[in-house]
CSV table of C-alpha atoms and ligand atoms in Angstrom, one decimal:
chain,number,residue,atom,x,y,z
Z,1,MET,CA,38.6,32.0,150.7
Z,2,ILE,CA,36.7,35.1,150.0
Z,3,VAL,CA,34.7,35.4,147.1
Z,4,GLY,CA,34.1,38.9,145.6
Z,5,ALA,CA,36.7,41.7,145.9
Z,6,GLY,CA,34.5,44.9,146.6
Z,7,ALA,CA,34.9,46.8,149.8
Z,8,ILE,CA,33.2,44.2,152.0
Z,9,GLY,CA,35.2,41.4,150.5
Z,10,LEU,CA,38.5,43.3,150.7
Z,11,ALA,CA,37.9,44.5,154.0
Z,12,CYS,CA,37.2,41.1,155.5
Z,13,ALA,CA,40.1,39.9,153.8
Z,14,TRP,CA,42.2,42.7,155.2
Z,15,ARG,CA,40.9,42.2,158.8
Z,16,ALA,CA,41.1,38.1,158.6
Z,17,ALA,CA,44.7,38.4,157.2
Z,18,ARG,CA,45.5,40.8,160.0
Z,19,ARG,CA,44.5,38.1,162.6
Z,20,GLY,CA,47.0,35.7,161.1
Z,21,LEU,CA,44.7,33.7,158.6
Z,22,GLN,CA,46.0,32.8,155.3
Z,23,VAL,CA,43.5,34.4,152.9
Z,24,ARG,CA,42.6,34.3,149.1
Z,25,VAL,CA,40.1,36.6,147.8
Z,26,VAL,CA,38.8,35.4,144.5
Z,27,GLU,CA,37.1,38.1,142.0
Z,28,ARG,CA,35.3,37.7,138.8
Z,29,GLY,CA,36.0,41.0,137.3
Z,30,ALA,CA,38.2,43.9,138.7
Z,31,PRO,CA,38.7,44.7,142.6
Z,32,GLY,CA,36.3,47.2,143.3
Z,33,SER,CA,34.4,47.4,139.8
Z,34,GLY,CA,31.0,46.6,141.4
Z,35,ALA,CA,28.7,48.6,143.5
Z,36,THR,CA,32.1,50.0,145.3
Z,37,TRP,CA,33.0,51.9,142.2
Z,38,ALA,CA,29.7,53.4,142.0
Z,39,SER,CA,29.4,54.6,145.7
Z,40,GLY,CA,29.1,58.2,147.4
Z,41,GLY,CA,31.0,56.7,149.9
Z,42,MET,CA,29.0,58.2,152.7
Z,43,ILE,CA,29.6,57.3,156.0
Z,44,ALA,CA,26.3,58.8,157.3
Z,45,PRO,CA,24.3,56.9,159.8
Z,46,VAL,CA,22.1,59.8,160.6
Z,47,GLY,CA,21.1,60.9,157.3
Z,48,GLU,CA,20.4,57.0,156.4
Z,49,ALA,CA,18.2,56.3,159.4
Z,50,SER,CA,15.0,55.0,158.3
Z,51,TRP,CA,11.5,53.9,159.9
Z,52,GLY,CA,11.0,50.5,161.3
Z,53,GLU,CA,15.2,49.8,161.0
Z,54,GLU,CA,16.6,50.2,164.5
Z,55,PRO,CA,18.9,47.4,164.5
Z,56,ILE,CA,20.4,48.4,161.0
Z,57,VAL,CA,21.0,52.3,162.6
Z,58,GLU,CA,22.4,50.7,165.5
Z,59,LEU,CA,24.8,48.7,163.2
Z,60,ASN,CA,25.6,51.8,161.3
Z,61,LEU,CA,26.4,53.7,164.0
Z,62,ALA,CA,28.8,51.1,165.9
Z,63,SER,CA,30.4,50.8,162.2
Z,64,ALA,CA,30.6,54.7,161.6
Z,65,GLU,CA,32.4,54.8,165.3
Z,66,ARG,CA,34.9,52.1,163.8
Z,67,TRP,CA,35.9,54.3,160.5
Z,68,PRO,CA,38.5,56.8,162.0
Z,69,GLY,CA,40.5,53.9,163.5
Z,70,PHE,CA,39.9,51.4,160.5
Z,71,ALA,CA,41.1,54.2,158.2
Z,72,ALA,CA,44.1,55.3,160.3
Z,73,GLU,CA,45.3,51.8,160.4
Z,74,LEU,CA,44.5,51.0,156.8
Z,75,GLU,CA,46.4,54.1,155.9
Z,76,ARG,CA,49.4,52.9,158.1
Z,77,ALA,CA,49.4,49.4,156.6
Z,78,SER,CA,49.0,50.2,153.0
Z,79,GLY,CA,50.8,53.6,152.8
Z,80,ARG,CA,47.7,55.0,150.7
Z,81,PRO,CA,45.1,57.8,151.7
Z,82,VAL,CA,41.6,56.4,151.7
Z,83,GLY,CA,39.8,59.6,151.9
Z,84,TYR,CA,38.1,59.3,155.4
Z,85,ARG,CA,37.0,63.1,156.4
Z,86,ARG,CA,34.3,63.7,159.0
Z,87,CYS,CA,33.0,66.8,156.7
Z,88,GLY,CA,29.3,66.7,158.3
Z,89,ALA,CA,26.1,66.7,156.3
Z,90,LEU,CA,23.6,69.4,155.8
Z,91,HIS,CA,20.3,68.1,155.0
Z,92,VAL,CA,18.2,71.0,153.4
Z,93,ALA,CA,14.6,71.4,152.3
Z,94,LEU,CA,13.7,73.5,149.1
Z,95,ASP,CA,10.1,73.6,149.1
Z,96,ARG,CA,7.2,73.4,152.0
Z,97,ASP,CA,6.3,69.8,151.3
Z,98,GLU,CA,10.3,69.0,151.6
Z,99,VAL,CA,10.0,70.8,154.9
Z,100,ALA,CA,7.5,68.6,156.3
Z,101,GLU,CA,9.1,65.6,155.0
Z,102,LEU,CA,12.6,66.6,156.7
Z,103,ARG,CA,11.0,67.5,160.2
Z,104,ARG,CA,9.2,64.0,160.0
Z,105,ARG,CA,12.8,62.8,159.4
Z,106,HIS,CA,14.2,64.8,162.0
Z,107,GLU,CA,11.8,63.6,164.9
Z,108,LEU,CA,13.0,60.1,164.1
Z,109,GLN,CA,16.4,60.9,164.2
Z,110,LEU,CA,15.8,62.5,167.5
Z,111,ARG,CA,13.5,59.6,168.7
Z,112,LEU,CA,16.4,57.4,167.6
Z,113,GLY,CA,19.1,59.5,169.8
Z,114,LEU,CA,21.1,60.7,166.8
Z,115,LYS,CA,22.8,63.8,167.0
Z,116,ALA,CA,21.0,66.1,164.4
Z,117,ASP,CA,20.2,69.8,164.6
Z,118,TRP,CA,17.5,71.7,163.1
Z,119,VAL,CA,18.5,74.8,161.5
Z,120,GLY,CA,16.9,77.8,160.1
Z,121,PRO,CA,17.5,79.6,156.7
Z,122,VAL,CA,20.3,82.1,158.0
Z,123,GLU,CA,22.4,79.1,159.6
Z,124,CYS,CA,21.9,76.9,156.4
Z,125,ARG,CA,23.3,79.5,154.4
Z,126,ARG,CA,26.2,80.2,156.9
Z,127,LEU,CA,27.2,76.6,156.7
Z,128,GLU,CA,27.0,76.3,152.9
Z,129,PRO,CA,26.9,79.8,151.1
Z,130,GLY,CA,26.4,78.1,148.1
Z,131,LEU,CA,22.9,76.9,148.7
Z,132,ALA,CA,20.1,78.3,146.8
Z,133,PRO,CA,17.6,81.0,148.1
Z,134,ALA,CA,15.0,78.5,148.3
Z,135,ALA,CA,16.8,76.5,150.9
Z,136,GLY,CA,14.6,77.1,153.9
Z,137,SER,CA,15.5,74.9,156.7
Z,138,GLY,CA,17.8,72.1,157.1
Z,139,VAL,CA,19.0,69.6,159.6
Z,140,HIS,CA,22.9,69.5,160.3
Z,141,ALA,CA,24.3,66.4,161.2
Z,142,ALA,CA,27.8,67.4,162.3
Z,143,HIS,CA,29.4,64.3,162.7
Z,144,GLU,CA,28.8,62.4,159.2
Z,145,ALA,CA,31.9,61.4,157.2
Z,146,GLN,CA,32.8,60.2,154.0
Z,147,ALA,CA,35.6,58.1,152.6
Z,148,ASP,CA,36.7,57.8,148.8
Z,149,PRO,CA,35.7,54.2,148.0
Z,150,ARG,CA,37.9,53.9,145.2
Z,151,ALA,CA,40.8,54.9,147.0
Z,152,LEU,CA,39.8,52.5,149.7
Z,153,ILE,CA,39.9,49.7,147.2
Z,154,ALA,CA,43.5,50.5,146.3
Z,155,ALA,CA,44.5,50.8,149.7
Z,156,LEU,CA,42.9,47.3,150.7
Z,157,GLU,CA,44.7,45.5,147.6
Z,158,GLU,CA,48.0,47.1,148.9
Z,159,ALA,CA,47.3,46.1,152.3
Z,160,LEU,CA,46.7,42.6,151.6
Z,161,GLU,CA,49.5,42.4,149.4
Z,162,ARG,CA,51.9,43.6,152.2
Z,163,GLU,CA,50.1,41.1,154.4
Z,164,GLY,CA,50.8,38.2,152.0
Z,165,ALA,CA,47.5,37.5,150.9
Z,166,GLU,CA,46.5,36.6,147.3
Z,167,VAL,CA,43.7,38.7,145.1
Z,168,VAL,CA,43.1,36.6,142.2
Z,169,ALA,CA,41.2,38.8,139.7
Z,170,GLY,CA,39.4,37.4,136.6
Z,171,ALA,CA,38.3,34.5,138.3
Z,172,GLU,CA,34.6,33.3,138.3
Z,173,VAL,CA,33.5,30.7,140.7
Z,174,THR,CA,32.1,27.8,138.9
Z,175,ASP,CA,31.4,25.0,141.4
Z,176,ALA,CA,31.5,24.6,145.2
Z,177,LEU,CA,33.5,22.1,146.9
Z,178,ILE,CA,31.5,20.1,149.3
Z,179,GLU,CA,32.7,17.1,151.0
Z,180,GLY,CA,30.6,15.5,153.7
Z,181,GLY,CA,27.9,18.3,153.8
Z,182,ARG,CA,30.6,20.8,154.3
Z,183,LEU,CA,31.7,23.8,151.9
Z,184,CYS,CA,35.6,23.2,151.7
Z,185,GLY,CA,36.4,25.5,148.9
Z,186,ALA,CA,35.4,26.4,145.3
Z,187,ARG,CA,36.6,25.8,141.7
Z,188,THR,CA,37.0,28.8,139.1
Z,189,ALA,CA,36.4,28.9,135.3
Z,190,ASP,CA,40.2,28.2,134.9
Z,191,GLY,CA,39.7,24.6,136.4
Z,192,ARG,CA,41.6,25.6,139.6
Z,193,GLU,CA,40.3,24.5,143.0
Z,194,HIS,CA,40.7,26.8,145.9
Z,195,ARG,CA,40.5,24.4,149.3
Z,196,ALA,CA,39.6,26.7,152.1
Z,197,GLY,CA,38.7,26.3,155.8
Z,198,ALA,CA,35.9,28.9,155.1
Z,199,VAL,CA,34.7,30.2,152.2
Z,200,VAL,CA,33.2,34.1,152.6
Z,201,LEU,CA,30.3,35.0,150.0
Z,202,ALA,CA,30.9,38.7,149.6
Z,203,THR,CA,29.6,39.0,145.8
Z,204,GLY,CA,27.0,41.9,146.7
Z,205,CYS,CA,23.9,41.7,144.5
Z,206,TRP,CA,25.1,39.0,142.6
Z,207,SER,CA,24.9,36.8,145.9
Z,208,GLY,CA,21.5,35.7,145.4
Z,209,VAL,CA,22.5,34.2,141.9
Z,210,ALA,CA,25.6,32.4,143.2
Z,211,ASP,CA,24.4,29.1,141.6
Z,212,TRP,CA,27.6,27.5,142.4
Z,213,LEU,CA,26.0,27.3,145.9
Z,214,PRO,CA,23.2,24.9,146.7
Z,215,PRO,CA,19.7,26.8,146.5
Z,216,GLU,CA,19.1,26.6,150.5
Z,217,ALA,CA,22.5,28.6,150.7
Z,218,ARG,CA,21.9,31.5,148.2
Z,219,PRO,CA,21.1,34.6,150.0
Z,220,PRO,CA,17.7,36.1,148.9
Z,221,VAL,CA,19.7,39.6,147.6
Z,222,ARG,CA,18.8,41.5,144.6
Z,223,PRO,CA,20.2,44.3,142.7
Z,224,VAL,CA,18.9,48.0,143.1
Z,225,LYS,CA,20.3,50.1,140.2
Z,226,GLY,CA,21.7,53.6,141.4
Z,227,GLU,CA,22.8,56.3,138.7
Z,228,ILE,CA,25.7,58.3,139.9
Z,229,ILE,CA,27.2,61.5,138.6
Z,230,THR,CA,30.9,62.9,139.2
Z,231,LEU,CA,31.2,66.7,138.4
Z,232,ARG,CA,34.6,68.5,138.7
Z,233,GLY,CA,35.5,72.1,139.5
Z,234,PRO,CA,38.6,73.7,140.9
Z,235,GLU,CA,40.1,72.2,144.3
Z,236,GLU,CA,40.4,75.6,146.1
Z,237,ARG,CA,36.6,76.8,145.4
Z,238,PRO,CA,34.3,73.9,146.3
Z,239,VAL,CA,30.8,74.2,145.7
Z,240,CYS,CA,30.2,73.1,149.2
Z,241,GLU,CA,32.3,71.9,152.4
Z,242,ARG,CA,29.8,69.1,153.6
Z,243,ILE,CA,27.8,66.6,152.3
Z,244,VAL,CA,24.5,68.2,151.0
Z,245,VAL,CA,21.1,66.2,151.0
Z,246,THR,CA,17.9,67.0,149.6
Z,247,GLU,CA,15.0,64.8,149.7
Z,248,TRP,CA,16.2,63.5,146.2
Z,249,VAL,CA,19.7,63.7,145.8
Z,250,TYR,CA,22.8,63.7,148.0
Z,251,LEU,CA,26.1,65.8,147.0
Z,252,VAL,CA,29.6,64.6,148.3
Z,253,PRO,CA,32.8,66.9,147.9
Z,254,ARG,CA,35.6,64.9,147.7
Z,255,GLY,CA,37.8,67.5,148.8
Z,256,ASP,CA,39.9,67.4,145.4
Z,257,GLY,CA,37.4,69.3,143.3
Z,258,ARG,CA,35.3,66.5,142.5
Z,259,LEU,CA,31.7,66.5,143.2
Z,260,VAL,CA,29.6,63.2,143.6
Z,261,VAL,CA,25.9,63.4,142.9
Z,262,GLY,CA,23.7,60.4,143.6
Z,263,ALA,CA,21.7,58.4,143.3
Z,264,THR,CA,18.8,57.0,141.7
Z,265,ALA,CA,17.2,53.9,143.2
Z,266,GLU,CA,15.6,51.8,140.3
Z,267,GLU,CA,14.5,48.0,140.3
Z,268,ARG,CA,15.8,46.9,136.9
Z,269,GLY,CA,17.3,43.8,137.5
Z,270,PHE,CA,21.0,43.6,136.4
Z,271,ASP,CA,20.9,46.4,134.2
Z,272,VAL,CA,23.6,49.4,134.4
Z,273,THR,CA,22.5,51.6,131.6
Z,274,VAL,CA,23.2,55.3,132.5
Z,275,THR,CA,20.1,57.0,131.2
Z,276,ALA,CA,19.2,60.4,129.9
Z,277,GLY,CA,16.6,60.6,132.5
Z,278,GLY,CA,18.5,59.4,135.3
Z,279,VAL,CA,21.4,62.1,134.7
Z,280,HIS,CA,18.7,64.8,134.1
Z,281,HIS,CA,17.1,64.0,137.6
Z,282,LEU,CA,20.5,64.1,139.3
Z,283,LEU,CA,21.6,67.2,137.6
Z,284,ARG,CA,18.3,69.0,138.0
Z,285,GLU,CA,18.0,68.4,141.7
Z,286,ALA,CA,21.5,69.1,142.5
Z,287,TYR,CA,21.0,72.2,140.6
Z,288,ARG,CA,17.9,73.4,142.7
Z,289,ALA,CA,20.1,72.8,145.8
Z,290,LEU,CA,23.5,74.1,144.5
Z,291,PRO,CA,23.1,76.5,141.4
Z,292,GLU,CA,26.7,76.7,141.1
Z,293,ILE,CA,27.1,73.0,139.9
Z,294,ALA,CA,26.3,74.1,136.6
Z,295,GLU,CA,29.8,75.7,136.0
Z,296,LEU,CA,31.3,72.5,136.7
Z,297,GLU,CA,32.6,69.9,134.5
Z,298,LEU,CA,30.4,66.6,134.0
Z,299,ALA,CA,33.3,64.2,134.5
Z,300,GLU,CA,31.6,60.6,135.0
Z,301,ALA,CA,28.1,59.2,134.9
Z,302,ILE,CA,27.7,55.3,135.7
Z,303,ALA,CA,25.4,53.0,137.5
Z,304,GLY,CA,26.1,50.4,140.0
Z,305,LEU,CA,23.8,48.0,141.9
Z,306,ARG,CA,23.1,47.9,145.3
Z,307,PRO,CA,22.8,44.6,147.2
Z,308,ALA,CA,19.4,44.7,148.9
Z,309,SER,CA,17.9,42.2,151.2
Z,310,PRO,CA,14.0,41.9,151.8
Z,311,ASP,CA,14.5,43.9,155.2
Z,312,ASN,CA,17.2,46.1,154.0
Z,313,ALA,CA,19.4,44.5,156.8
Z,314,PRO,CA,22.9,42.8,155.9
Z,315,LEU,CA,23.2,39.3,155.9
Z,316,ILE,CA,26.4,38.7,158.0
Z,317,GLY,CA,27.5,35.5,159.7
Z,318,PRO,CA,27.3,31.8,159.3
Z,319,GLY,CA,25.7,30.6,156.1
Z,320,ALA,CA,23.0,27.8,155.6
Z,321,ILE,CA,25.8,25.2,154.8
Z,322,GLU,CA,28.9,24.5,157.1
Z,323,GLY,CA,32.0,26.3,156.0
Z,324,LEU,CA,30.2,29.3,154.6
Z,325,VAL,CA,30.2,32.6,155.8
Z,326,VAL,CA,28.2,35.3,154.4
Z,327,ALA,CA,28.8,38.9,154.3
Z,328,THR,CA,26.6,40.6,151.6
Z,329,GLY,CA,22.9,42.7,151.4
Z,330,HIS,CA,24.5,46.0,152.5
Z,331,TRP,CA,22.0,47.7,150.4
Z,332,ARG,CA,22.7,51.5,150.8
Z,333,HIS,CA,25.4,51.3,153.3
Z,334,GLY,CA,28.3,49.1,151.8
Z,335,ILE,CA,31.0,51.7,152.5
Z,336,LEU,CA,29.8,52.4,156.0
Z,337,LEU,CA,29.6,49.0,157.1
Z,338,ALA,CA,32.7,47.6,155.9
Z,339,PRO,CA,34.7,48.1,159.3
Z,340,ALA,CA,31.6,46.5,161.3
Z,341,THR,CA,31.3,43.8,159.0
Z,342,ALA,CA,35.4,42.9,158.3
Z,343,ASP,CA,35.5,42.8,162.1
Z,344,ALA,CA,32.8,40.5,162.6
Z,345,VAL,CA,33.6,38.4,159.7
Z,346,ALA,CA,37.4,37.8,160.6
Z,347,ALA,CA,36.2,37.1,164.3
Z,348,LEU,CA,33.9,34.4,162.9
Z,349,LEU,CA,36.8,32.8,160.8
Z,350,ALA,CA,39.3,33.0,163.6
Z,351,GLY,CA,36.6,30.8,165.2
Z,352,GLU,CA,35.0,33.1,167.7
Z,353,GLU,CA,31.1,32.6,168.4
Z,354,PRO,CA,28.8,35.4,166.5
Z,355,PRO,CA,28.1,38.3,169.1
Z,356,ARG,CA,24.4,38.7,169.9
Z,357,SER,CA,24.4,42.0,168.3
Z,358,LEU,CA,24.8,40.1,164.8
Z,359,ARG,CA,21.6,38.2,165.3
Z,360,PRO,CA,19.2,40.4,163.6
Z,361,PHE,CA,21.4,39.9,160.4
Z,362,ASP,CA,21.8,36.1,160.8
Z,363,PRO,CA,22.1,35.1,156.9
Z,364,THR,CA,19.7,32.4,157.5
Z,365,ARG,CA,16.7,34.6,159.0
Z,366,PHE,CA,14.9,34.4,155.6
Z,367,GLY,CA,14.0,30.9,156.0
Z,368,SER,CA,16.7,28.9,154.4
Z,369,LYS,CA,17.6,25.5,155.7
Z,370,SER,CA,18.8,25.9,159.4
Z,371,ARG,CA,22.5,25.7,159.8
Z,372,ARG,CA,24.2,22.6,160.7
Z,373,GLY,CA,27.3,22.3,163.0
Z,374,ASP,CA,28.2,24.8,165.3
Z,375,GLY,CA,30.5,27.6,163.6
Z,376,PRO,CA,31.8,28.4,160.1
Z,377,ALA,CA,35.3,27.0,160.0
F,401,LIG,N1,24.4,55.1,150.0
F,401,LIG,C1,23.7,56.0,149.3
F,401,LIG,C2,22.9,55.2,148.1
F,401,LIG,O1,23.0,54.0,148.0
F,401,LIG,O2,22.6,55.9,147.3
């Protein structure tokens, strides 16, 4: 049983179903309607690398490597596109302070062995002719990619249906079924009991308030709001070919005329109000980088809630109660980390031992009660 039908929950479900396990996904709202719906879909381990987060960078890289195979297999299995494109990313600095910050970031990328080239203004403009004249220097990360998160959800739903797995939408979990100290399923608001060999918690930023679980099994995950807008222009004349990133915003060209501009980062609890200030910030900073965006239609403005953990690293593995597997806390990297998370969770559900590479992401590392028993299932 998987609780949560975002990109992570559905990907875990699909990989588990592929292994021959019997899978049911239970989702409070509609599949993909949480953070996934508001995701930029960047598969960008270079651009997202941050100081003191080496284990996350490693996991990000490993998952980015899995993406082409994951996308191809999912497209075959579902008959639907997921929008995976290795379009590359260009990080640009638009004033002297931003050049200094970009240098610092580039030094970190090189120290971590990431593939990223420093490029001057002429090369920046050769790569992206629509850049503002202020774009002085840049970092070209040619291997960065993207997927379309909404297309991903549709493909996963279809693939799950073809595998005979069940996705139950509009079903809120209200109680855990615990027998002899072991989690063996959950009850939903309609009174239905879902018995399971293992329960996967994949409810994103709501994992920390999963009050149907015993307190020691609730991961310390909190919401961080991100406002994000979609612009739309002619498909044949995109304002950029690559993901363009500044210190303040990223612009993701979808390849069909849409340009996703994200994102704010705000600690406002579960509030998802789209504010004038948020949209103004995104438009102002996007315009500074690519003035032609002024010609595009403002197609959508929404806010999503990133699931953040205390150390910004995801929680993937056996939880603090036997029978519970946790797959949450993916912070800014949910789409990027979907393949690696799904493969790890499916392996655990199939009875394999958690690999050493998952140790930094042990869901019990924040001091919740230590796990009992040997495995999740
Ligand atoms: N991955 C980008 C963001 O969270 O805004």
